[in-house]
mmCIF file with all atom_site columns, C-alpha atoms in Angstrom:
data_model
loop_
_atom_site.group_PDB
_atom_site.id
_atom_site.type_symbol
_atom_site.label_atom_id
_atom_site.label_alt_id
_atom_site.label_comp_id
_atom_site.label_asym_id
_atom_site.label_entity_id
_atom_site.label_seq_id
_atom_site.pdbx_PDB_ins_code
_atom_site.Cartn_x
_atom_site.Cartn_y
_atom_site.Cartn_z
_atom_site.occupancy
_atom_site.B_iso_or_equiv
_atom_site.pdbx_formal_charge
_atom_site.auth_seq_id
_atom_site.auth_comp_id
_atom_site.auth_asym_id
_atom_site.auth_atom_id
_atom_site.pdbx_PDB_model_num
ATOM 1   C CA . UNK A 1 1   ? -6.964  20.829  -2.575  1.00 69.00 ? 505  UNK A CA 1
ATOM 2   C CA . UNK A 1 2   ? -8.859  18.623  -0.129  1.00 82.00 ? 506  UNK A CA 1
ATOM 3   C CA . UNK A 1 3   ? -7.340  15.299  0.815   1.00 93.00 ? 507  UNK A CA 1
ATOM 4   C CA . UNK A 1 4   ? -8.875  11.848  0.867   1.00 96.00 ? 508  UNK A CA 1
ATOM 5   C CA . UNK A 1 5   ? -11.902 11.681  3.143   1.00 97.00 ? 509  UNK A CA 1
ATOM 6   C CA . UNK A 1 6   ? -13.384 8.606   4.762   1.00 97.00 ? 510  UNK A CA 1
ATOM 7   C CA . UNK A 1 7   ? -16.672 8.187   6.571   1.00 97.00 ? 511  UNK A CA 1
ATOM 8   C CA . UNK A 1 8   ? -17.507 7.226   9.168   1.00 97.00 ? 512  UNK A CA 1
ATOM 9   C CA . UNK A 1 9   ? -14.345 7.560   11.238  1.00 96.00 ? 513  UNK A CA 1
ATOM 10  C CA . UNK A 1 10  ? -15.474 5.033   13.847  1.00 97.00 ? 514  UNK A CA 1
ATOM 11  C CA . UNK A 1 11  ? -17.906 2.141   13.764  1.00 97.00 ? 515  UNK A CA 1
ATOM 12  C CA . UNK A 1 12  ? -18.988 -0.449  16.282  1.00 98.00 ? 516  UNK A CA 1
ATOM 13  C CA . UNK A 1 13  ? -20.853 -3.479  14.998  1.00 98.00 ? 517  UNK A CA 1
ATOM 14  C CA . UNK A 1 14  ? -21.734 -6.938  16.258  1.00 98.00 ? 518  UNK A CA 1
ATOM 15  C CA . UNK A 1 15  ? -20.874 -10.279 14.693  1.00 98.00 ? 519  UNK A CA 1
ATOM 16  C CA . UNK A 1 16  ? -23.054 -11.215 11.757  1.00 97.00 ? 520  UNK A CA 1
ATOM 17  C CA . UNK A 1 17  ? -23.934 -7.649  10.801  1.00 98.00 ? 521  UNK A CA 1
ATOM 18  C CA . UNK A 1 18  ? -22.767 -5.948  7.651   1.00 98.00 ? 522  UNK A CA 1
ATOM 19  C CA . UNK A 1 19  ? -21.069 -2.584  7.237   1.00 98.00 ? 523  UNK A CA 1
ATOM 20  C CA . UNK A 1 20  ? -20.441 -0.079  4.454   1.00 98.00 ? 524  UNK A CA 1
ATOM 21  C CA . UNK A 1 21  ? -17.500 2.311   4.474   1.00 98.00 ? 525  UNK A CA 1
ATOM 22  C CA . UNK A 1 22  ? -17.139 5.290   2.176   1.00 98.00 ? 526  UNK A CA 1
ATOM 23  C CA . UNK A 1 23  ? -14.137 6.979   0.583   1.00 98.00 ? 527  UNK A CA 1
ATOM 24  C CA . UNK A 1 24  ? -13.945 10.205  -1.422  1.00 98.00 ? 528  UNK A CA 1
ATOM 25  C CA . UNK A 1 25  ? -10.667 10.549  -3.337  1.00 96.00 ? 529  UNK A CA 1
ATOM 26  C CA . UNK A 1 26  ? -8.688  13.681  -4.036  1.00 95.00 ? 530  UNK A CA 1
ATOM 27  C CA . UNK A 1 27  ? -10.314 15.703  -6.796  1.00 94.00 ? 531  UNK A CA 1
ATOM 28  C CA . UNK A 1 28  ? -9.120  14.442  -10.166 1.00 91.00 ? 532  UNK A CA 1
ATOM 29  C CA . UNK A 1 29  ? -7.937  11.082  -8.850  1.00 92.00 ? 533  UNK A CA 1
ATOM 30  C CA . UNK A 1 30  ? -9.681  8.157   -10.476 1.00 91.00 ? 534  UNK A CA 1
ATOM 31  C CA . UNK A 1 31  ? -8.030  5.249   -8.698  1.00 92.00 ? 535  UNK A CA 1
ATOM 32  C CA . UNK A 1 32  ? -9.154  4.195   -5.228  1.00 95.00 ? 536  UNK A CA 1
ATOM 33  C CA . UNK A 1 33  ? -7.571  1.364   -3.271  1.00 95.00 ? 537  UNK A CA 1
ATOM 34  C CA . UNK A 1 34  ? -8.587  -0.144  0.052   1.00 97.00 ? 538  UNK A CA 1
ATOM 35  C CA . UNK A 1 35  ? -6.327  -1.580  2.752   1.00 97.00 ? 539  UNK A CA 1
ATOM 36  C CA . UNK A 1 36  ? -6.890  -3.323  6.072   1.00 98.00 ? 540  UNK A CA 1
ATOM 37  C CA . UNK A 1 37  ? -4.515  -2.630  8.943   1.00 96.00 ? 541  UNK A CA 1
ATOM 38  C CA . UNK A 1 38  ? -4.323  -4.886  11.998  1.00 96.00 ? 542  UNK A CA 1
ATOM 39  C CA . UNK A 1 39  ? -1.625  -5.229  14.673  1.00 91.00 ? 543  UNK A CA 1
ATOM 40  C CA . UNK A 1 40  ? -0.945  -8.830  13.672  1.00 90.00 ? 544  UNK A CA 1
ATOM 41  C CA . UNK A 1 41  ? -1.004  -8.678  9.879   1.00 93.00 ? 545  UNK A CA 1
ATOM 42  C CA . UNK A 1 42  ? -0.019  -5.085  9.259   1.00 94.00 ? 546  UNK A CA 1
ATOM 43  C CA . UNK A 1 43  ? -1.300  -3.377  6.130   1.00 96.00 ? 547  UNK A CA 1
ATOM 44  C CA . UNK A 1 44  ? -2.892  -5.652  3.564   1.00 96.00 ? 548  UNK A CA 1
ATOM 45  C CA . UNK A 1 45  ? -4.281  -4.777  0.144   1.00 95.00 ? 549  UNK A CA 1
ATOM 46  C CA . UNK A 1 46  ? -7.988  -5.425  -0.328  1.00 97.00 ? 550  UNK A CA 1
ATOM 47  C CA . UNK A 1 47  ? -8.772  -4.149  -3.831  1.00 94.00 ? 551  UNK A CA 1
ATOM 48  C CA . UNK A 1 48  ? -8.378  -1.299  -6.292  1.00 94.00 ? 552  UNK A CA 1
ATOM 49  C CA . UNK A 1 49  ? -11.002 0.429   -8.396  1.00 94.00 ? 553  UNK A CA 1
ATOM 50  C CA . UNK A 1 50  ? -10.361 2.545   -11.455 1.00 92.00 ? 554  UNK A CA 1
ATOM 51  C CA . UNK A 1 51  ? -13.018 3.916   -13.767 1.00 90.00 ? 555  UNK A CA 1
ATOM 52  C CA . UNK A 1 52  ? -15.706 2.062   -11.844 1.00 93.00 ? 556  UNK A CA 1
ATOM 53  C CA . UNK A 1 53  ? -14.032 -1.315  -12.433 1.00 93.00 ? 557  UNK A CA 1
ATOM 54  C CA . UNK A 1 54  ? -12.185 -3.502  -9.972  1.00 92.00 ? 558  UNK A CA 1
ATOM 55  C CA . UNK A 1 55  ? -8.641  -3.752  -11.342 1.00 90.00 ? 559  UNK A CA 1
ATOM 56  C CA . UNK A 1 56  ? -6.933  -5.836  -8.696  1.00 89.00 ? 560  UNK A CA 1
ATOM 57  C CA . UNK A 1 57  ? -7.947  -7.851  -5.655  1.00 92.00 ? 561  UNK A CA 1
ATOM 58  C CA . UNK A 1 58  ? -6.081  -9.045  -2.611  1.00 93.00 ? 562  UNK A CA 1
ATOM 59  C CA . UNK A 1 59  ? -6.413  -12.313 -0.779  1.00 93.00 ? 563  UNK A CA 1
ATOM 60  C CA . UNK A 1 60  ? -9.585  -11.685 1.200   1.00 96.00 ? 564  UNK A CA 1
ATOM 61  C CA . UNK A 1 61  ? -12.832 -13.682 1.335   1.00 96.00 ? 565  UNK A CA 1
ATOM 62  C CA . UNK A 1 62  ? -15.838 -12.777 -0.766  1.00 96.00 ? 566  UNK A CA 1
ATOM 63  C CA . UNK A 1 63  ? -17.449 -11.123 2.261   1.00 97.00 ? 567  UNK A CA 1
ATOM 64  C CA . UNK A 1 64  ? -15.324 -8.126  1.366   1.00 98.00 ? 568  UNK A CA 1
ATOM 65  C CA . UNK A 1 65  ? -16.595 -6.267  -1.665  1.00 97.00 ? 569  UNK A CA 1
ATOM 66  C CA . UNK A 1 66  ? -16.497 -2.805  -3.088  1.00 97.00 ? 570  UNK A CA 1
ATOM 67  C CA . UNK A 1 67  ? -17.656 -0.533  -5.819  1.00 97.00 ? 571  UNK A CA 1
ATOM 68  C CA . UNK A 1 68  ? -16.814 2.784   -7.386  1.00 97.00 ? 572  UNK A CA 1
ATOM 69  C CA . UNK A 1 69  ? -19.174 5.421   -8.659  1.00 97.00 ? 573  UNK A CA 1
ATOM 70  C CA . UNK A 1 70  ? -18.888 7.652   -11.703 1.00 95.00 ? 574  UNK A CA 1
ATOM 71  C CA . UNK A 1 71  ? -17.578 10.518  -9.531  1.00 94.00 ? 575  UNK A CA 1
ATOM 72  C CA . UNK A 1 72  ? -14.736 8.183   -8.340  1.00 95.00 ? 576  UNK A CA 1
ATOM 73  C CA . UNK A 1 73  ? -16.122 7.888   -4.822  1.00 97.00 ? 577  UNK A CA 1
ATOM 74  C CA . UNK A 1 74  ? -15.843 4.340   -3.545  1.00 98.00 ? 578  UNK A CA 1
ATOM 75  C CA . UNK A 1 75  ? -17.599 2.191   -0.998  1.00 98.00 ? 579  UNK A CA 1
ATOM 76  C CA . UNK A 1 76  ? -16.426 -0.957  0.686   1.00 98.00 ? 580  UNK A CA 1
ATOM 77  C CA . UNK A 1 77  ? -18.840 -3.481  2.149   1.00 98.00 ? 581  UNK A CA 1
ATOM 78  C CA . UNK A 1 78  ? -18.164 -6.267  4.612   1.00 98.00 ? 582  UNK A CA 1
ATOM 79  C CA . UNK A 1 79  ? -20.950 -8.771  5.167   1.00 96.00 ? 583  UNK A CA 1
ATOM 80  C CA . UNK A 1 80  ? -21.418 -11.266 8.000   1.00 97.00 ? 584  UNK A CA 1
ATOM 81  C CA . UNK A 1 81  ? -18.888 -9.530  10.223  1.00 98.00 ? 585  UNK A CA 1
ATOM 82  C CA . UNK A 1 82  ? -16.440 -11.598 12.261  1.00 97.00 ? 586  UNK A CA 1
ATOM 83  C CA . UNK A 1 83  ? -14.408 -10.575 15.302  1.00 97.00 ? 587  UNK A CA 1
ATOM 84  C CA . UNK A 1 84  ? -11.266 -10.742 13.154  1.00 96.00 ? 588  UNK A CA 1
ATOM 85  C CA . UNK A 1 85  ? -12.596 -8.002  10.890  1.00 97.00 ? 589  UNK A CA 1
ATOM 86  C CA . UNK A 1 86  ? -11.881 -5.449  13.611  1.00 97.00 ? 590  UNK A CA 1
ATOM 87  C CA . UNK A 1 87  ? -9.270  -3.209  12.025  1.00 97.00 ? 591  UNK A CA 1
ATOM 88  C CA . UNK A 1 88  ? -8.413  0.200   10.660  1.00 97.00 ? 592  UNK A CA 1
ATOM 89  C CA . UNK A 1 89  ? -9.635  0.374   7.060   1.00 98.00 ? 593  UNK A CA 1
ATOM 90  C CA . UNK A 1 90  ? -7.672  2.788   4.915   1.00 97.00 ? 594  UNK A CA 1
ATOM 91  C CA . UNK A 1 91  ? -8.499  4.171   1.535   1.00 97.00 ? 595  UNK A CA 1
ATOM 92  C CA . UNK A 1 92  ? -5.916  5.544   -0.881  1.00 96.00 ? 596  UNK A CA 1
ATOM 93  C CA . UNK A 1 93  ? -6.347  7.549   -4.053  1.00 94.00 ? 597  UNK A CA 1
ATOM 94  C CA . UNK A 1 94  ? -4.014  8.171   -6.955  1.00 91.00 ? 598  UNK A CA 1
ATOM 95  C CA . UNK A 1 95  ? -3.993  9.587   -10.451 1.00 86.00 ? 599  UNK A CA 1
ATOM 96  C CA . UNK A 1 96  ? -2.959  6.254   -11.954 1.00 74.00 ? 600  UNK A CA 1
ATOM 97  C CA . UNK A 1 97  ? -1.443  6.297   -15.415 1.00 65.00 ? 601  UNK A CA 1
ATOM 98  C CA . UNK A 1 98  ? -0.721  3.819   -18.162 1.00 58.00 ? 602  UNK A CA 1
ATOM 99  C CA . UNK A 1 99  ? 2.965   4.631   -17.758 1.00 56.00 ? 603  UNK A CA 1
ATOM 100 C CA . UNK A 1 100 ? 3.216   3.097   -14.333 1.00 60.00 ? 604  UNK A CA 1
ATOM 101 C CA . UNK A 1 101 ? 2.149   3.359   -10.735 1.00 62.00 ? 605  UNK A CA 1
ATOM 102 C CA . UNK A 1 102 ? 1.708   6.817   -9.285  1.00 80.00 ? 606  UNK A CA 1
ATOM 103 C CA . UNK A 1 103 ? 1.961   8.201   -5.785  1.00 87.00 ? 607  UNK A CA 1
ATOM 104 C CA . UNK A 1 104 ? -0.833  7.130   -3.465  1.00 91.00 ? 608  UNK A CA 1
ATOM 105 C CA . UNK A 1 105 ? -2.420  9.347   -0.835  1.00 94.00 ? 609  UNK A CA 1
ATOM 106 C CA . UNK A 1 106 ? -4.232  7.921   2.139   1.00 96.00 ? 610  UNK A CA 1
ATOM 107 C CA . UNK A 1 107 ? -7.267  9.014   4.095   1.00 96.00 ? 611  UNK A CA 1
ATOM 108 C CA . UNK A 1 108 ? -7.511  9.027   7.909   1.00 96.00 ? 612  UNK A CA 1
ATOM 109 C CA . UNK A 1 109 ? -9.163  5.607   7.995   1.00 96.00 ? 613  UNK A CA 1
ATOM 110 C CA . UNK A 1 110 ? -12.286 4.072   9.493   1.00 97.00 ? 614  UNK A CA 1
ATOM 111 C CA . UNK A 1 111 ? -11.797 2.248   12.774  1.00 97.00 ? 615  UNK A CA 1
ATOM 112 C CA . UNK A 1 112 ? -14.149 -0.760  12.786  1.00 98.00 ? 616  UNK A CA 1
ATOM 113 C CA . UNK A 1 113 ? -14.742 -2.665  16.001  1.00 98.00 ? 617  UNK A CA 1
ATOM 114 C CA . UNK A 1 114 ? -16.700 -5.912  15.870  1.00 98.00 ? 618  UNK A CA 1
ATOM 115 C CA . UNK A 1 115 ? -18.155 -7.128  19.175  1.00 97.00 ? 619  UNK A CA 1
ATOM 116 C CA . UNK B 2 1   ? 5.169   -13.540 -3.584  1.00 87.00 ? 1157 UNK B CA 1
ATOM 117 C CA . UNK B 2 2   ? 6.672   -10.171 -2.709  1.00 91.00 ? 1158 UNK B CA 1
ATOM 118 C CA . UNK B 2 3   ? 7.842   -9.772  0.873   1.00 94.00 ? 1159 UNK B CA 1
ATOM 119 C CA . UNK B 2 4   ? 8.974   -6.488  2.386   1.00 96.00 ? 1160 UNK B CA 1
ATOM 120 C CA . UNK B 2 5   ? 11.083  -6.356  5.540   1.00 97.00 ? 1161 UNK B CA 1
ATOM 121 C CA . UNK B 2 6   ? 11.970  -3.325  7.628   1.00 97.00 ? 1162 UNK B CA 1
ATOM 122 C CA . UNK B 2 7   ? 14.819  -3.264  10.083  1.00 92.00 ? 1163 UNK B CA 1
ATOM 123 C CA . UNK B 2 8   ? 14.930  -2.304  12.876  1.00 92.00 ? 1164 UNK B CA 1
ATOM 124 C CA . UNK B 2 9   ? 11.373  -2.745  14.178  1.00 94.00 ? 1165 UNK B CA 1
ATOM 125 C CA . UNK B 2 10  ? 11.950  0.058   16.679  1.00 96.00 ? 1166 UNK B CA 1
ATOM 126 C CA . UNK B 2 11  ? 14.562  2.755   17.058  1.00 95.00 ? 1167 UNK B CA 1
ATOM 127 C CA . UNK B 2 12  ? 15.117  5.369   19.748  1.00 97.00 ? 1168 UNK B CA 1
ATOM 128 C CA . UNK B 2 13  ? 17.647  8.155   19.259  1.00 96.00 ? 1169 UNK B CA 1
ATOM 129 C CA . UNK B 2 14  ? 18.392  11.551  20.828  1.00 97.00 ? 1170 UNK B CA 1
ATOM 130 C CA . UNK B 2 15  ? 17.279  14.712  19.076  1.00 97.00 ? 1171 UNK B CA 1
ATOM 131 C CA . UNK B 2 16  ? 19.648  16.061  16.449  1.00 97.00 ? 1172 UNK B CA 1
ATOM 132 C CA . UNK B 2 17  ? 21.055  12.740  15.277  1.00 96.00 ? 1173 UNK B CA 1
ATOM 133 C CA . UNK B 2 18  ? 21.065  11.618  11.674  1.00 97.00 ? 1174 UNK B CA 1
ATOM 134 C CA . UNK B 2 19  ? 19.531  8.189   11.176  1.00 95.00 ? 1175 UNK B CA 1
ATOM 135 C CA . UNK B 2 20  ? 18.876  5.543   8.544   1.00 96.00 ? 1176 UNK B CA 1
ATOM 136 C CA . UNK B 2 21  ? 15.866  3.265   8.226   1.00 97.00 ? 1177 UNK B CA 1
ATOM 137 C CA . UNK B 2 22  ? 16.171  0.144   6.122   1.00 97.00 ? 1178 UNK B CA 1
ATOM 138 C CA . UNK B 2 23  ? 13.751  -1.624  3.811   1.00 97.00 ? 1179 UNK B CA 1
ATOM 139 C CA . UNK B 2 24  ? 14.349  -4.769  1.772   1.00 96.00 ? 1180 UNK B CA 1
ATOM 140 C CA . UNK B 2 25  ? 12.152  -6.555  -0.742  1.00 95.00 ? 1181 UNK B CA 1
ATOM 141 C CA . UNK B 2 26  ? 12.385  -9.976  -2.335  1.00 94.00 ? 1182 UNK B CA 1
ATOM 142 C CA . UNK B 2 27  ? 11.202  -9.354  -5.912  1.00 88.00 ? 1183 UNK B CA 1
ATOM 143 C CA . UNK B 2 28  ? 12.986  -6.620  -7.855  1.00 83.00 ? 1184 UNK B CA 1
ATOM 144 C CA . UNK B 2 29  ? 10.203  -6.416  -10.462 1.00 83.00 ? 1185 UNK B CA 1
ATOM 145 C CA . UNK B 2 30  ? 8.598   -3.398  -8.867  1.00 80.00 ? 1186 UNK B CA 1
ATOM 146 C CA . UNK B 2 31  ? 7.144   -0.256  -10.381 1.00 78.00 ? 1187 UNK B CA 1
ATOM 147 C CA . UNK B 2 32  ? 8.050   2.161   -7.639  1.00 89.00 ? 1188 UNK B CA 1
ATOM 148 C CA . UNK B 2 33  ? 8.717   2.364   -3.909  1.00 93.00 ? 1189 UNK B CA 1
ATOM 149 C CA . UNK B 2 34  ? 6.987   4.722   -1.530  1.00 95.00 ? 1190 UNK B CA 1
ATOM 150 C CA . UNK B 2 35  ? 7.843   5.758   2.047   1.00 97.00 ? 1191 UNK B CA 1
ATOM 151 C CA . UNK B 2 36  ? 5.131   6.778   4.505   1.00 97.00 ? 1192 UNK B CA 1
ATOM 152 C CA . UNK B 2 37  ? 4.871   7.882   8.091   1.00 97.00 ? 1193 UNK B CA 1
ATOM 153 C CA . UNK B 2 38  ? 1.990   6.985   10.368  1.00 97.00 ? 1194 UNK B CA 1
ATOM 154 C CA . UNK B 2 39  ? 1.166   8.690   13.622  1.00 95.00 ? 1195 UNK B CA 1
ATOM 155 C CA . UNK B 2 40  ? -0.686  6.629   16.257  1.00 90.00 ? 1196 UNK B CA 1
ATOM 156 C CA . UNK B 2 41  ? -4.289  5.943   15.252  1.00 85.00 ? 1197 UNK B CA 1
ATOM 157 C CA . UNK B 2 42  ? -3.974  8.014   12.079  1.00 89.00 ? 1198 UNK B CA 1
ATOM 158 C CA . UNK B 2 43  ? -3.753  7.416   8.363   1.00 91.00 ? 1199 UNK B CA 1
ATOM 159 C CA . UNK B 2 44  ? -0.577  7.324   6.300   1.00 95.00 ? 1200 UNK B CA 1
ATOM 160 C CA . UNK B 2 45  ? 1.269   10.407  5.135   1.00 96.00 ? 1201 UNK B CA 1
ATOM 161 C CA . UNK B 2 46  ? 3.266   10.027  1.942   1.00 95.00 ? 1202 UNK B CA 1
ATOM 162 C CA . UNK B 2 47  ? 6.889   11.114  2.361   1.00 97.00 ? 1203 UNK B CA 1
ATOM 163 C CA . UNK B 2 48  ? 8.659   10.150  -0.833  1.00 95.00 ? 1204 UNK B CA 1
ATOM 164 C CA . UNK B 2 49  ? 7.989   8.209   -3.995  1.00 92.00 ? 1205 UNK B CA 1
ATOM 165 C CA . UNK B 2 50  ? 10.943  6.723   -5.866  1.00 91.00 ? 1206 UNK B CA 1
ATOM 166 C CA . UNK B 2 51  ? 10.299  5.684   -9.430  1.00 87.00 ? 1207 UNK B CA 1
ATOM 167 C CA . UNK B 2 52  ? 11.851  2.354   -10.417 1.00 84.00 ? 1208 UNK B CA 1
ATOM 168 C CA . UNK B 2 53  ? 14.220  4.167   -12.802 1.00 86.00 ? 1209 UNK B CA 1
ATOM 169 C CA . UNK B 2 54  ? 15.461  6.521   -10.066 1.00 88.00 ? 1210 UNK B CA 1
ATOM 170 C CA . UNK B 2 55  ? 18.211  5.911   -7.525  1.00 91.00 ? 1211 UNK B CA 1
ATOM 171 C CA . UNK B 2 56  ? 17.163  8.479   -4.940  1.00 94.00 ? 1212 UNK B CA 1
ATOM 172 C CA . UNK B 2 57  ? 14.674  11.171  -4.018  1.00 94.00 ? 1213 UNK B CA 1
ATOM 173 C CA . UNK B 2 58  ? 14.957  14.057  -1.594  1.00 95.00 ? 1214 UNK B CA 1
ATOM 174 C CA . UNK B 2 59  ? 12.450  16.155  0.319   1.00 95.00 ? 1215 UNK B CA 1
ATOM 175 C CA . UNK B 2 60  ? 13.709  18.561  2.946   1.00 96.00 ? 1216 UNK B CA 1
ATOM 176 C CA . UNK B 2 61  ? 15.574  16.602  5.632   1.00 97.00 ? 1217 UNK B CA 1
ATOM 177 C CA . UNK B 2 62  ? 14.571  13.281  4.061   1.00 97.00 ? 1218 UNK B CA 1
ATOM 178 C CA . UNK B 2 63  ? 16.489  11.334  1.457   1.00 97.00 ? 1219 UNK B CA 1
ATOM 179 C CA . UNK B 2 64  ? 15.423  7.955   0.140   1.00 96.00 ? 1220 UNK B CA 1
ATOM 180 C CA . UNK B 2 65  ? 17.513  5.660   -2.024  1.00 96.00 ? 1221 UNK B CA 1
ATOM 181 C CA . UNK B 2 66  ? 16.559  2.660   -4.097  1.00 94.00 ? 1222 UNK B CA 1
ATOM 182 C CA . UNK B 2 67  ? 18.745  -0.214  -5.291  1.00 93.00 ? 1223 UNK B CA 1
ATOM 183 C CA . UNK B 2 68  ? 16.498  -2.575  -7.226  1.00 90.00 ? 1224 UNK B CA 1
ATOM 184 C CA . UNK B 2 69  ? 19.235  -5.060  -8.025  1.00 90.00 ? 1225 UNK B CA 1
ATOM 185 C CA . UNK B 2 70  ? 19.893  -5.725  -4.347  1.00 92.00 ? 1226 UNK B CA 1
ATOM 186 C CA . UNK B 2 71  ? 16.259  -5.281  -3.308  1.00 93.00 ? 1227 UNK B CA 1
ATOM 187 C CA . UNK B 2 72  ? 16.976  -2.492  -0.838  1.00 95.00 ? 1228 UNK B CA 1
ATOM 188 C CA . UNK B 2 73  ? 15.863  0.997   0.009   1.00 96.00 ? 1229 UNK B CA 1
ATOM 189 C CA . UNK B 2 74  ? 16.965  3.336   2.774   1.00 97.00 ? 1230 UNK B CA 1
ATOM 190 C CA . UNK B 2 75  ? 15.353  6.410   4.281   1.00 97.00 ? 1231 UNK B CA 1
ATOM 191 C CA . UNK B 2 76  ? 17.832  8.905   5.683   1.00 97.00 ? 1232 UNK B CA 1
ATOM 192 C CA . UNK B 2 77  ? 16.560  11.490  8.171   1.00 97.00 ? 1233 UNK B CA 1
ATOM 193 C CA . UNK B 2 78  ? 18.906  14.371  8.901   1.00 97.00 ? 1234 UNK B CA 1
ATOM 194 C CA . UNK B 2 79  ? 18.977  16.359  12.139  1.00 97.00 ? 1235 UNK B CA 1
ATOM 195 C CA . UNK B 2 80  ? 16.112  14.436  13.731  1.00 97.00 ? 1236 UNK B CA 1
ATOM 196 C CA . UNK B 2 81  ? 13.446  16.291  15.746  1.00 97.00 ? 1237 UNK B CA 1
ATOM 197 C CA . UNK B 2 82  ? 10.867  15.093  18.314  1.00 96.00 ? 1238 UNK B CA 1
ATOM 198 C CA . UNK B 2 83  ? 8.160   15.723  15.698  1.00 96.00 ? 1239 UNK B CA 1
ATOM 199 C CA . UNK B 2 84  ? 9.729   13.007  13.566  1.00 97.00 ? 1240 UNK B CA 1
ATOM 200 C CA . UNK B 2 85  ? 8.556   10.404  16.085  1.00 97.00 ? 1241 UNK B CA 1
ATOM 201 C CA . UNK B 2 86  ? 6.175   8.074   14.245  1.00 97.00 ? 1242 UNK B CA 1
ATOM 202 C CA . UNK B 2 87  ? 6.068   4.702   12.521  1.00 97.00 ? 1243 UNK B CA 1
ATOM 203 C CA . UNK B 2 88  ? 7.769   4.714   9.143   1.00 98.00 ? 1244 UNK B CA 1
ATOM 204 C CA . UNK B 2 89  ? 6.527   2.324   6.495   1.00 98.00 ? 1245 UNK B CA 1
ATOM 205 C CA . UNK B 2 90  ? 7.982   1.420   3.165   1.00 97.00 ? 1246 UNK B CA 1
ATOM 206 C CA . UNK B 2 91  ? 5.874   -0.088  0.420   1.00 96.00 ? 1247 UNK B CA 1
ATOM 207 C CA . UNK B 2 92  ? 6.731   -1.459  -2.976  1.00 93.00 ? 1248 UNK B CA 1
ATOM 208 C CA . UNK B 2 93  ? 4.258   -0.816  -5.732  1.00 87.00 ? 1249 UNK B CA 1
ATOM 209 C CA . UNK B 2 94  ? 3.383   -3.778  -7.872  1.00 80.00 ? 1250 UNK B CA 1
ATOM 210 C CA . UNK B 2 95  ? 1.139   -3.847  -10.900 1.00 72.00 ? 1251 UNK B CA 1
ATOM 211 C CA . UNK B 2 96  ? -2.256  -2.131  -10.821 1.00 62.00 ? 1252 UNK B CA 1
ATOM 212 C CA . UNK B 2 97  ? -1.374  0.161   -7.937  1.00 79.00 ? 1253 UNK B CA 1
ATOM 213 C CA . UNK B 2 98  ? -1.034  -2.594  -5.342  1.00 88.00 ? 1254 UNK B CA 1
ATOM 214 C CA . UNK B 2 99  ? 1.137   -1.594  -2.398  1.00 92.00 ? 1255 UNK B CA 1
ATOM 215 C CA . UNK B 2 100 ? 2.956   -4.284  -0.444  1.00 94.00 ? 1256 UNK B CA 1
ATOM 216 C CA . UNK B 2 101 ? 3.999   -2.940  2.936   1.00 96.00 ? 1257 UNK B CA 1
ATOM 217 C CA . UNK B 2 102 ? 6.685   -3.761  5.415   1.00 96.00 ? 1258 UNK B CA 1
ATOM 218 C CA . UNK B 2 103 ? 5.818   -4.009  9.108   1.00 96.00 ? 1259 UNK B CA 1
ATOM 219 C CA . UNK B 2 104 ? 7.281   -0.577  9.789   1.00 97.00 ? 1260 UNK B CA 1
ATOM 220 C CA . UNK B 2 105 ? 9.940   0.948   12.019  1.00 97.00 ? 1261 UNK B CA 1
ATOM 221 C CA . UNK B 2 106 ? 8.672   2.714   15.140  1.00 97.00 ? 1262 UNK B CA 1
ATOM 222 C CA . UNK B 2 107 ? 10.911  5.743   15.597  1.00 97.00 ? 1263 UNK B CA 1
ATOM 223 C CA . UNK B 2 108 ? 11.205  7.723   18.834  1.00 97.00 ? 1264 UNK B CA 1
ATOM 224 C CA . UNK B 2 109 ? 13.224  10.927  18.971  1.00 97.00 ? 1265 UNK B CA 1
ATOM 225 C CA . UNK B 2 110 ? 14.111  11.883  22.544  1.00 95.00 ? 1266 UNK B CA 1
ATOM 226 C CA . UNK B 2 111 ? 14.370  15.611  23.369  1.00 93.00 ? 1267 UNK B CA 1
#
């Protein structure tokens, strides 16, 4: 079974631009979560989507948004890029169940550099 | 607000040693706890998931324990190998699949 895939793997943008990152979850997984990883702040939760609805959101500004499609693929968008948005963006997928949290599996990440 | 702490931040040991990585969390109202490894510049690889009702979980040379009442988890690695060198992260799982991560322990196994 294929793992979580993320595209593109690397991106270079300039301040003020916007960017869209894509994540395809493991087949059968309906929950997709996004995380930002930086050397200073570590791994921080951005948001989670399940059944095309945002279920939870971390403490990030409104410039960070996302969506999920009917096939569970998810996109994350960052508008008006700032230098501090340079980070590794990781996507995780899980089965998710009403009985509790399930194991999460991560993709390889998208390395975003903002110049 | 949940806070997760991992000690030590870095650890270097000779090959073949058994070792323990520590993780503590401030709020015991967690669903589960998950251990990951991360190689430089790569994504996270899931190692073990411990359900909140479990006390430990084993996979090969890895054994993870969970004590919710004291807010602690340990990852035990037996007979360490150079390929075990990586950063190890623990994360508690709060409601709606939200993972709260520690800062990680950077492990180096010396041949």
